[in-house]
JSON list of C-alpha atoms in Angstrom, two decimals:
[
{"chain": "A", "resi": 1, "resn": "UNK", "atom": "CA", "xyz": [-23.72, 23.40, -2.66]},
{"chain": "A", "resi": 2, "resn": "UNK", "atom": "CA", "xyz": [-21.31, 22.27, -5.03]},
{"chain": "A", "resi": 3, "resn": "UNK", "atom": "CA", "xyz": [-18.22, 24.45, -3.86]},
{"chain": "A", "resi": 4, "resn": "UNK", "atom": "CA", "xyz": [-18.61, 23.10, -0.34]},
{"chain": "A", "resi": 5, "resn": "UNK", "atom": "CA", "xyz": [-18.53, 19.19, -1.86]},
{"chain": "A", "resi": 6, "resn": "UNK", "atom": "CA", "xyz": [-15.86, 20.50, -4.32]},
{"chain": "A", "resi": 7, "resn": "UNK", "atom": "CA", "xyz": [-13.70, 21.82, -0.98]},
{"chain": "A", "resi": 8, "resn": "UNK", "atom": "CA", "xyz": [-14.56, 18.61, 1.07]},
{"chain": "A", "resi": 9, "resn": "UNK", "atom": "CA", "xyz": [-13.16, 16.85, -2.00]},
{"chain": "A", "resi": 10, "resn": "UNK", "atom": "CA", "xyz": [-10.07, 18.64, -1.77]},
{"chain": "A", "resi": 11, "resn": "UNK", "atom": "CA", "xyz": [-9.09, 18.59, 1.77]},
{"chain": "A", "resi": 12, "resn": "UNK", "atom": "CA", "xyz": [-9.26, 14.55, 1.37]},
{"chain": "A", "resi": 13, "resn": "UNK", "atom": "CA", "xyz": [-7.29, 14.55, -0.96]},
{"chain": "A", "resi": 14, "resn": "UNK", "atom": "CA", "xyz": [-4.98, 16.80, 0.27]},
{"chain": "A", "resi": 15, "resn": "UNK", "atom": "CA", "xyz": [-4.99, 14.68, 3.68]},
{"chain": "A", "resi": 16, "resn": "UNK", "atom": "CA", "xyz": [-4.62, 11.46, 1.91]},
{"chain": "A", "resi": 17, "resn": "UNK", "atom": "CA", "xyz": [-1.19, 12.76, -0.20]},
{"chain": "A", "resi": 18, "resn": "UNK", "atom": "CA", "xyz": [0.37, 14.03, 3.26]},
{"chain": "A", "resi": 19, "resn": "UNK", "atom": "CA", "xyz": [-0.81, 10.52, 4.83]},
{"chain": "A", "resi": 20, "resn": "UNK", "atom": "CA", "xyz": [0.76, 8.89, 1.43]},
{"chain": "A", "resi": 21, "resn": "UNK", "atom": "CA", "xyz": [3.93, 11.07, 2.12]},
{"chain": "A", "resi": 22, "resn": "UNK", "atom": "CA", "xyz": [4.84, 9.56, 5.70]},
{"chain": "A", "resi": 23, "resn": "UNK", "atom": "CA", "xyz": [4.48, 6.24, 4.72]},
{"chain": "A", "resi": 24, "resn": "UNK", "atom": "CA", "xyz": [6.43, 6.47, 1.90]},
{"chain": "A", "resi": 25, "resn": "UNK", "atom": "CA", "xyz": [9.29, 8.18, 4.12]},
{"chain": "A", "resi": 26, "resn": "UNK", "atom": "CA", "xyz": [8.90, 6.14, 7.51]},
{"chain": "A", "resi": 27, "resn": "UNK", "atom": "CA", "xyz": [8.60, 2.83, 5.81]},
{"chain": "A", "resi": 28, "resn": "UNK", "atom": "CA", "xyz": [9.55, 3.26, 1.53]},
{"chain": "A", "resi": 29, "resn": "UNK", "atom": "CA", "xyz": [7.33, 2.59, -1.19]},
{"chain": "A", "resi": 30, "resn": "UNK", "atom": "CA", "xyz": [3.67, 2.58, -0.93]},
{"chain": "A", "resi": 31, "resn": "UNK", "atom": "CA", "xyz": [1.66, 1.11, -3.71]},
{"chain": "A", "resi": 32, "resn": "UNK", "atom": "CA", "xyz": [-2.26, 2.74, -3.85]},
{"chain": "A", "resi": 33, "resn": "UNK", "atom": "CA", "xyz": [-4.91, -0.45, -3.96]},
{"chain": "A", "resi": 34, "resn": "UNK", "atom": "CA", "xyz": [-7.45, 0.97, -3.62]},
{"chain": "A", "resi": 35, "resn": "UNK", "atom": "CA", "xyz": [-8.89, 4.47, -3.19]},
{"chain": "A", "resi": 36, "resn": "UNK", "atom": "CA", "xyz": [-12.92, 5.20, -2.87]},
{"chain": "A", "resi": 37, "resn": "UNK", "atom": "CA", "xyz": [-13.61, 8.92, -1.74]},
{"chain": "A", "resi": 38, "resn": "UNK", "atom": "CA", "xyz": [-11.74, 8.94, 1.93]},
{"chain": "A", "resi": 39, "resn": "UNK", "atom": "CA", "xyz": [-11.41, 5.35, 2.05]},
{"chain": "A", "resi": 40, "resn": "UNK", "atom": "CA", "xyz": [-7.88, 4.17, 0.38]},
{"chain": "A", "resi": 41, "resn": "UNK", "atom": "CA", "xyz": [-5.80, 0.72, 1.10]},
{"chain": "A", "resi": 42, "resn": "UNK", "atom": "CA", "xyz": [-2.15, 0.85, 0.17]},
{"chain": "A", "resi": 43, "resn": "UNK", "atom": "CA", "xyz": [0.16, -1.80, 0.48]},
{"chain": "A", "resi": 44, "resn": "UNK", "atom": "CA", "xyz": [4.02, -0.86, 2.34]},
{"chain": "A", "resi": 45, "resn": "UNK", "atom": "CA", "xyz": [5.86, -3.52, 0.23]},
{"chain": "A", "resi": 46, "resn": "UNK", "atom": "CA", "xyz": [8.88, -2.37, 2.28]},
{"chain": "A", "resi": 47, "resn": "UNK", "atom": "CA", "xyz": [8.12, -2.70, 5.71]},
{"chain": "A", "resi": 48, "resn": "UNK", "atom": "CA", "xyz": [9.41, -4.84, 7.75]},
{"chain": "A", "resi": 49, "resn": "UNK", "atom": "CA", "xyz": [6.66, -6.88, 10.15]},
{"chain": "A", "resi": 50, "resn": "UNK", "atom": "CA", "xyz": [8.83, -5.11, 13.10]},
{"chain": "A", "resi": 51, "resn": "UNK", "atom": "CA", "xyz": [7.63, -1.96, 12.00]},
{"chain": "A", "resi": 52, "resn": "UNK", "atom": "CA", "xyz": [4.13, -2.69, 12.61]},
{"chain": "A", "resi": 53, "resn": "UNK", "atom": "CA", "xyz": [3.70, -1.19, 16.38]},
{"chain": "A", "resi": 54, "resn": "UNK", "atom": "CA", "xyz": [5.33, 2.00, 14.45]},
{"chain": "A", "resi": 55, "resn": "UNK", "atom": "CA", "xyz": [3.02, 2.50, 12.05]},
{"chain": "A", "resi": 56, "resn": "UNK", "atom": "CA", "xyz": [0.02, 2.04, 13.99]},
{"chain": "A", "resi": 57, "resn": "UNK", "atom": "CA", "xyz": [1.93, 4.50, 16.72]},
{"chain": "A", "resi": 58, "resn": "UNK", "atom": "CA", "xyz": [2.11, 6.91, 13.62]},
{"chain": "A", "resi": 59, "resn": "UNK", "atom": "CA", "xyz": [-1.79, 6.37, 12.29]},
{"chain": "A", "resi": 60, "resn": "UNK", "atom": "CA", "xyz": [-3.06, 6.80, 15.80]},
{"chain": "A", "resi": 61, "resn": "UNK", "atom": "CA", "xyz": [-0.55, 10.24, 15.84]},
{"chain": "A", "resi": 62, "resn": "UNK", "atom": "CA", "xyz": [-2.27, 11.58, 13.24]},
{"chain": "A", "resi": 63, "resn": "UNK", "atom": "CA", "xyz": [-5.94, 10.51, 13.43]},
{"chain": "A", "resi": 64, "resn": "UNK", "atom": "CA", "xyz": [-6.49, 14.20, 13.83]},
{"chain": "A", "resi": 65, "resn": "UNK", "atom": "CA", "xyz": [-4.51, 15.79, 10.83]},
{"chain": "A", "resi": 66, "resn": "UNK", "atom": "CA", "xyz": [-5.19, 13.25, 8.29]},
{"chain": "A", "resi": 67, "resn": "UNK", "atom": "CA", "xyz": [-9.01, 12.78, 8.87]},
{"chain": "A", "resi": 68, "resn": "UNK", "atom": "CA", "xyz": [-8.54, 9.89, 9.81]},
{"chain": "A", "resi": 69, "resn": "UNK", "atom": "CA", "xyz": [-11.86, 7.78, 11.48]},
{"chain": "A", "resi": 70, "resn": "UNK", "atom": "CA", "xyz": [-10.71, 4.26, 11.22]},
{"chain": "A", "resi": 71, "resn": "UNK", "atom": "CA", "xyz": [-7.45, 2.28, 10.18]},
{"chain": "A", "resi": 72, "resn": "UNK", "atom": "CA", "xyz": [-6.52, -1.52, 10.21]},
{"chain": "A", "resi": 73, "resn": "UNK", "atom": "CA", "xyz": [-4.06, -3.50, 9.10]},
{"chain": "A", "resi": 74, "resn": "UNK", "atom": "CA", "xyz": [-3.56, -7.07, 7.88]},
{"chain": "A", "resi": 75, "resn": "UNK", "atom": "CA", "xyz": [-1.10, -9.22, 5.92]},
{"chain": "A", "resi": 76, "resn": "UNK", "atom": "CA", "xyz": [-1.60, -10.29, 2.44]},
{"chain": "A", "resi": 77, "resn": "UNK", "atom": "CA", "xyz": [-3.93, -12.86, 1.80]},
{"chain": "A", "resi": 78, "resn": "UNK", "atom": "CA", "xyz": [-3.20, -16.40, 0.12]},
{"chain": "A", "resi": 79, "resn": "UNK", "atom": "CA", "xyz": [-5.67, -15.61, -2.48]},
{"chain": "A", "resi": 80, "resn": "UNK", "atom": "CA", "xyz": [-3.84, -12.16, -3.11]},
{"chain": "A", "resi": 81, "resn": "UNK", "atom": "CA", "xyz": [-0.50, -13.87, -3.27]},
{"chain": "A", "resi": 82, "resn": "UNK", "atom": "CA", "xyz": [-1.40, -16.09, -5.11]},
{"chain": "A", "resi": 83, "resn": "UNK", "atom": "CA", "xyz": [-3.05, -13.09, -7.61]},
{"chain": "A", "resi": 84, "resn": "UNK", "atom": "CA", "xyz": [0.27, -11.12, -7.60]},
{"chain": "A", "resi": 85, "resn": "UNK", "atom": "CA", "xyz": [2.28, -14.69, -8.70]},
{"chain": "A", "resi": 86, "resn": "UNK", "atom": "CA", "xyz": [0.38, -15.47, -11.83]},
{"chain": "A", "resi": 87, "resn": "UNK", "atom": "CA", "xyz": [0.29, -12.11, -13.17]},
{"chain": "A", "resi": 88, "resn": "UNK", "atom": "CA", "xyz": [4.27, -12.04, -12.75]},
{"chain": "A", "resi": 89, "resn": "UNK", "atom": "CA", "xyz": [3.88, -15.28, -14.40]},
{"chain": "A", "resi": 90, "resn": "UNK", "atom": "CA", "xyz": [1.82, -14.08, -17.40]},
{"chain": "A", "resi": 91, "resn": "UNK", "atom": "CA", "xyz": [3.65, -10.65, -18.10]},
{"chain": "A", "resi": 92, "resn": "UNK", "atom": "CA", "xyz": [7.62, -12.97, -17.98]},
{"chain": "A", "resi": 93, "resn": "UNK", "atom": "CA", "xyz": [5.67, -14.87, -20.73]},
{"chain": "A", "resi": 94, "resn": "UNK", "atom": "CA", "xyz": [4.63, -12.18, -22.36]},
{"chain": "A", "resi": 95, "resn": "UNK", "atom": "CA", "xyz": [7.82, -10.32, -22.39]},
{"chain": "A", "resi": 96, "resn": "UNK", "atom": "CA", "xyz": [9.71, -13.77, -23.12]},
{"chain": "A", "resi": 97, "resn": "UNK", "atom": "CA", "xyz": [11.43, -13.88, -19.30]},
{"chain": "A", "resi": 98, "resn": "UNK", "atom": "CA", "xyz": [12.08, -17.02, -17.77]},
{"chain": "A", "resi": 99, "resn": "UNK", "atom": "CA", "xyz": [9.33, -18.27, -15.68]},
{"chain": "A", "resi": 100, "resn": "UNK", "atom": "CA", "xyz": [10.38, -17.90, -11.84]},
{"chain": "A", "resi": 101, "resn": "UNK", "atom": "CA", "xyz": [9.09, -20.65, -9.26]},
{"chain": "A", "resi": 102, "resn": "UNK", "atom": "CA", "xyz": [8.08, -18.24, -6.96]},
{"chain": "A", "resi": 103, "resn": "UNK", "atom": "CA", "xyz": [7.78, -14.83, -5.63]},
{"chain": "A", "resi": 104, "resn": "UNK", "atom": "CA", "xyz": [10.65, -14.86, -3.33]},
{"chain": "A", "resi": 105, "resn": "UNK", "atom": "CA", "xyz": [14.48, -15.97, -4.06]},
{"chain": "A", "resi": 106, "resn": "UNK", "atom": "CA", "xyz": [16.55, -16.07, -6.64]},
{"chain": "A", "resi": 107, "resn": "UNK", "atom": "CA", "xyz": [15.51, -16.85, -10.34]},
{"chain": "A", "resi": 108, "resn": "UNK", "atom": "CA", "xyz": [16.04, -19.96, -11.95]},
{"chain": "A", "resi": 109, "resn": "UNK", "atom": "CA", "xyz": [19.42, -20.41, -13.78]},
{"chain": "A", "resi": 110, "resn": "UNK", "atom": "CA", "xyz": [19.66, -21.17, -17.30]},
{"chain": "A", "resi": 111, "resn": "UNK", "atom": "CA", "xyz": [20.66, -24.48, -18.50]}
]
């Protein structure tokens, strides 16, 4: 029936904004990867790796009210790092920025 798949829809999504809502105030932004009916991969560019025991403390908390069947975490990948550096790389040319040397520390200096 199409209201019962229409409701089931809803109360996912529903459980996946509250789930989006404690992450984003127990450990700051969240940034939505992926999302595929109830399965949805955010990454917590914010957290510290000494919050890790605290979030999986949180996700096992709430298995219950968010739905949730299964959870994991991992680090980013080289190959995703790598990703996220040339297309900073490509929009600072684009926009005319100076090119950085990497993701992390201060920009170059102009000569």
């Amino acid at each position: 029936c199409l209201a019962g798949v229409l409701a089931e829809w809803s109360l996912t999504y529903d459980r996946l904004r509250s789930l989006e809502r404690l992450l984003q105030e127990s450990f700051g932004r969240t940034l939505l990867l992926e999302a595929h009916g109830a399965s949805v991969k955010w990454r917590l560019p914010e957290m510290e790796e000494s919050q890790l025991a605290r979030l999986l403390t949180e996700l096992q908390k709430g298995r219950s009210a968010y739905g949730l069947s299964d959870f994991s975490c991992s680090q980013a990948s080289l190959e995703q790092i790598f990703n996220a550096f040339a297309a900073e790389q490509e929009a600072n040319a684009a926009a005319g920025a100076p090119a950085r040397t990497s993701g992390y520390g201060p920009p170059p200096q102009p000569q």
